[in-house]
Coordinates of C-alpha atoms in Angstrom, one line a residue:
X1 CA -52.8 61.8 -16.3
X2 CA -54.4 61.0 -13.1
X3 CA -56.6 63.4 -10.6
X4 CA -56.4 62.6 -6.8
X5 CA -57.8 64.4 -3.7
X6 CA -54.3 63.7 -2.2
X7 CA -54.1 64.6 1.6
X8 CA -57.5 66.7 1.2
X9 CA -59.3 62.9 1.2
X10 CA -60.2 62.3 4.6
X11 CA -57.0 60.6 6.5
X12 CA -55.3 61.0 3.6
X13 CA -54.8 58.9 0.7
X14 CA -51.4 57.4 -1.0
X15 CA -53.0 54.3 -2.4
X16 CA -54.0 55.1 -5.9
X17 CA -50.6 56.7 -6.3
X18 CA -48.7 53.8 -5.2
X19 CA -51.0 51.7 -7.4
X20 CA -49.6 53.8 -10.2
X21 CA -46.1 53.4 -8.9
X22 CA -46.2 49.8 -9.2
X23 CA -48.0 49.7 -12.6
X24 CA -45.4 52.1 -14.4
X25 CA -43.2 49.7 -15.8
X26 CA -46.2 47.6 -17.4
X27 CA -47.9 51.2 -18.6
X28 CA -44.6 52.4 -19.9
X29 CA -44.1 49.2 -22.1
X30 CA -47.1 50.5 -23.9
X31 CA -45.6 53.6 -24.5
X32 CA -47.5 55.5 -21.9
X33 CA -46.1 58.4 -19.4
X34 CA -47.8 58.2 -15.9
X35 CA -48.2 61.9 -14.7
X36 CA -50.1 62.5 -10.8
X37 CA -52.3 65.9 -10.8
X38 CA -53.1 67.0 -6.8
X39 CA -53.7 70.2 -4.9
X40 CA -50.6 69.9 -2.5
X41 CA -48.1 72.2 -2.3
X42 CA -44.8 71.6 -4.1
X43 CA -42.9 70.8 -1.3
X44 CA -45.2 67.9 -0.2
X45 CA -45.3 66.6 -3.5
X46 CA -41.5 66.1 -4.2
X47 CA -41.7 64.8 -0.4
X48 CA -44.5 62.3 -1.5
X49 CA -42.7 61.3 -4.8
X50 CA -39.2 60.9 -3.4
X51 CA -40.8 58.9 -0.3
X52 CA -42.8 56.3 -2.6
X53 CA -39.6 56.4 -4.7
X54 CA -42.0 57.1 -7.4
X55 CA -40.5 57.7 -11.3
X56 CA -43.4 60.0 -12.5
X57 CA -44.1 63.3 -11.8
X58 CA -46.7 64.2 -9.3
X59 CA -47.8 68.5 -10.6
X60 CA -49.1 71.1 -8.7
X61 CA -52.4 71.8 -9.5
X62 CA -53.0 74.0 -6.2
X63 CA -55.3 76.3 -7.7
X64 CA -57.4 73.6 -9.7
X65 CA -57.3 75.5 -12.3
X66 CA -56.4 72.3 -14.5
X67 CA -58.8 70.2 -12.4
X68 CA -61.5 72.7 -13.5
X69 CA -60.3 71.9 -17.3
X70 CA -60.7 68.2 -17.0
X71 CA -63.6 68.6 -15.1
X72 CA -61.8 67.5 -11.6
X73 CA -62.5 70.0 -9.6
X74 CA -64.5 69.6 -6.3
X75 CA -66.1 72.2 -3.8
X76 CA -67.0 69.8 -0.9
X77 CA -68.9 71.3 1.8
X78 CA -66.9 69.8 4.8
X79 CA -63.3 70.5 3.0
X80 CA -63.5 73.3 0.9
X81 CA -61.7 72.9 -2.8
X82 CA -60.7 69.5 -3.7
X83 CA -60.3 67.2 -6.8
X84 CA -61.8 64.0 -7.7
X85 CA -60.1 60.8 -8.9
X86 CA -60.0 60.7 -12.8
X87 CA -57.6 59.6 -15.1
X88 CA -57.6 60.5 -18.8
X89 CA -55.4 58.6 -21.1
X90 CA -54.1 61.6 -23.6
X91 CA -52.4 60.6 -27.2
X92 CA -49.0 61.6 -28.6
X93 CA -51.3 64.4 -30.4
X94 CA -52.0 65.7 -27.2
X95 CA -56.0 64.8 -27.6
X96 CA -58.1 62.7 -24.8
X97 CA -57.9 59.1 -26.0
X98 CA -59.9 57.4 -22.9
X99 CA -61.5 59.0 -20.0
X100 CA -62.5 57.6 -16.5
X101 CA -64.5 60.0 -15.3
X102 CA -65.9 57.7 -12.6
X103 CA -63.2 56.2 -10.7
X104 CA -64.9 57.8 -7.7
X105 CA -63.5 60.2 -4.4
X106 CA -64.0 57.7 -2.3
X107 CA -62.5 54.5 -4.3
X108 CA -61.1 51.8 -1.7
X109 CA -58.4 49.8 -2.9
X110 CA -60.0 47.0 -4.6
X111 CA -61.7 49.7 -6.7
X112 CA -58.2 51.3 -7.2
X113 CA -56.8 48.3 -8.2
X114 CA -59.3 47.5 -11.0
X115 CA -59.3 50.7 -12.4
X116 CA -55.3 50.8 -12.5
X117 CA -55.2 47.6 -14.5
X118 CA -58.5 48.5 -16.7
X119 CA -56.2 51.4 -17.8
X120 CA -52.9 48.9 -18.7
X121 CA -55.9 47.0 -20.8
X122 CA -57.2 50.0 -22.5
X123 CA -53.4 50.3 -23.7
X124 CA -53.1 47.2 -24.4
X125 CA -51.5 45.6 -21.7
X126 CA -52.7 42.6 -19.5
X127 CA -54.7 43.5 -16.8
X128 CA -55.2 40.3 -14.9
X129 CA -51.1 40.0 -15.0
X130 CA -51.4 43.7 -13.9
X131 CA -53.9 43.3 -10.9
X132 CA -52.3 40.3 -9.8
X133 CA -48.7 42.5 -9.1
X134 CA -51.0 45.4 -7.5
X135 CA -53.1 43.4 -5.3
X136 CA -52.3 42.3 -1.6
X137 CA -50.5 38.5 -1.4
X138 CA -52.4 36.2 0.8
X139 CA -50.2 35.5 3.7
X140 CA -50.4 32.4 6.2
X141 CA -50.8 32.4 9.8
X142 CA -47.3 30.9 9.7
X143 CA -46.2 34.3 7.7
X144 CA -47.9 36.8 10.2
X145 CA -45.9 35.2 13.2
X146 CA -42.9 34.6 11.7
X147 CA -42.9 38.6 11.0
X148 CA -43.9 39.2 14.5
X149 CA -41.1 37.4 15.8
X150 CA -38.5 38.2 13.6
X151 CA -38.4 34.8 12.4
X152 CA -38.8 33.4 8.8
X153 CA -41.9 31.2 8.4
X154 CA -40.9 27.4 8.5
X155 CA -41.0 26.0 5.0
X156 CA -42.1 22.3 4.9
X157 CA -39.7 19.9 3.4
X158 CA -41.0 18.0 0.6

């Protein structure tokens, strides 16, 4: 279960939930259900999850009432109720396993994308193999201009 500020975070913020997205298939081969806890309304969640294509849920939580359990639950001076990013990995016996209490409201995505893959570790799963699929591939010049002109990048002959 992971807490997010969702479109309370300044500007908004998808990343951590596409992060999540993209690390599904290597946290479900450890047995583990990915579940997205936010403040939105219904209606922008499905939006959200039908958008990323996402194949977790992503729950109302627009009271905080459960971010107040997990201790998620923010009153920022600037924006009113919020939540802040945690994840909790929770057993089959329905008991806390693993918290990350301090994955931190304003995480960029570097920070993101070592906290996603420290949680496919703490399953049991490879992390480096993990971060490696969730972060950015370096692109060449040769890349950036063939996408800005429509054109594929030349691939040298060997």
């Amino acid at each position: 279960v992971f807490f997010r500020p969702g479109s309370r975070f300044r500007g908004g913020d998808l990343q951590e939930v596409r992060l999540f997205g993209k690390a599904t298939r290597a946290l479900a081969e450890r047995g583990a259900t990915v579940v997205g806890i936010q403040m939105e309304p219904v209606g922008a969640l499905a939006a959200q999850a039908k958008g990323l294509d996402l194949s977790f849920p992503l729950l109302c939580d627009y009271n905080g009432a459960t971010a107040k359990a997990f201790g998620a639950y923010l009153e920022l001076e600037e924006q009113g109720p919020n939540i802040d990013r945690k994840t909790f990995i929770i057993g089959k016996d329905g008991k806390i396993k693993t918290s990350f209490v301090d994955v931190g409201y304003d995480a960029d995505k570097n920070q993101l994308v070592r906290h996603v893959s420290d949680v496919v570790r703490i399953l049991g799963g490879d992390p480096v193999k993990v971060k490696n699929e969730l972060s950015p591939k370096s692109q060449s010049l040769g890349d950036f201009l063939g996408i800005a002109t429509g054109s594929a990048p030349v691939t040298p002959a060997l």
